[in-house]
């Protein structure tokens, strides 16, 4: 039978834990309600600020221009203009 050495196990665990990177990224996601004439109306981006750059799933980037408060639900609706310049 193989003898288990606690010193070897401890050394292996220490080595693996020193290389462990416990980082997390937080992303806020909204829902597109309406799109037309290069403007998208988005619901659910509660922490976005005017002039902030946002990105859609397709990779299209947009600038938040108008923050409208939705009084019925206490949430913000965002109107964003697509940034189509290259």
Coordinates of N, CA, C and O in Angstrom, one line a residue, residues 2 15 38 46 62:
X2 N 0.5 2.3 -0.7 CA 1.2 3.5 -0.8 C 1.0 4.4 0.4 O -0.1 4.6 0.9
X15 N 1.5 25.0 -3.7 CA 1.9 25.4 -5.1 C 0.8 25.7 -6.0 O 0.8 26.7 -6.7
X38 N -31.0 54.4 -36.1 CA -29.8 54.4 -35.4 C -29.8 54.7 -33.9 O -28.8 54.9 -33.2
X46 N -29.2 50.2 -15.1 CA -29.4 51.1 -14.0 C -28.3 52.0 -13.6 O -28.4 53.1 -13.1
X62 N -22.1 51.9 -28.5 CA -23.0 53.1 -28.5 C -22.7 54.0 -27.4 O -22.0 53.6 -26.4

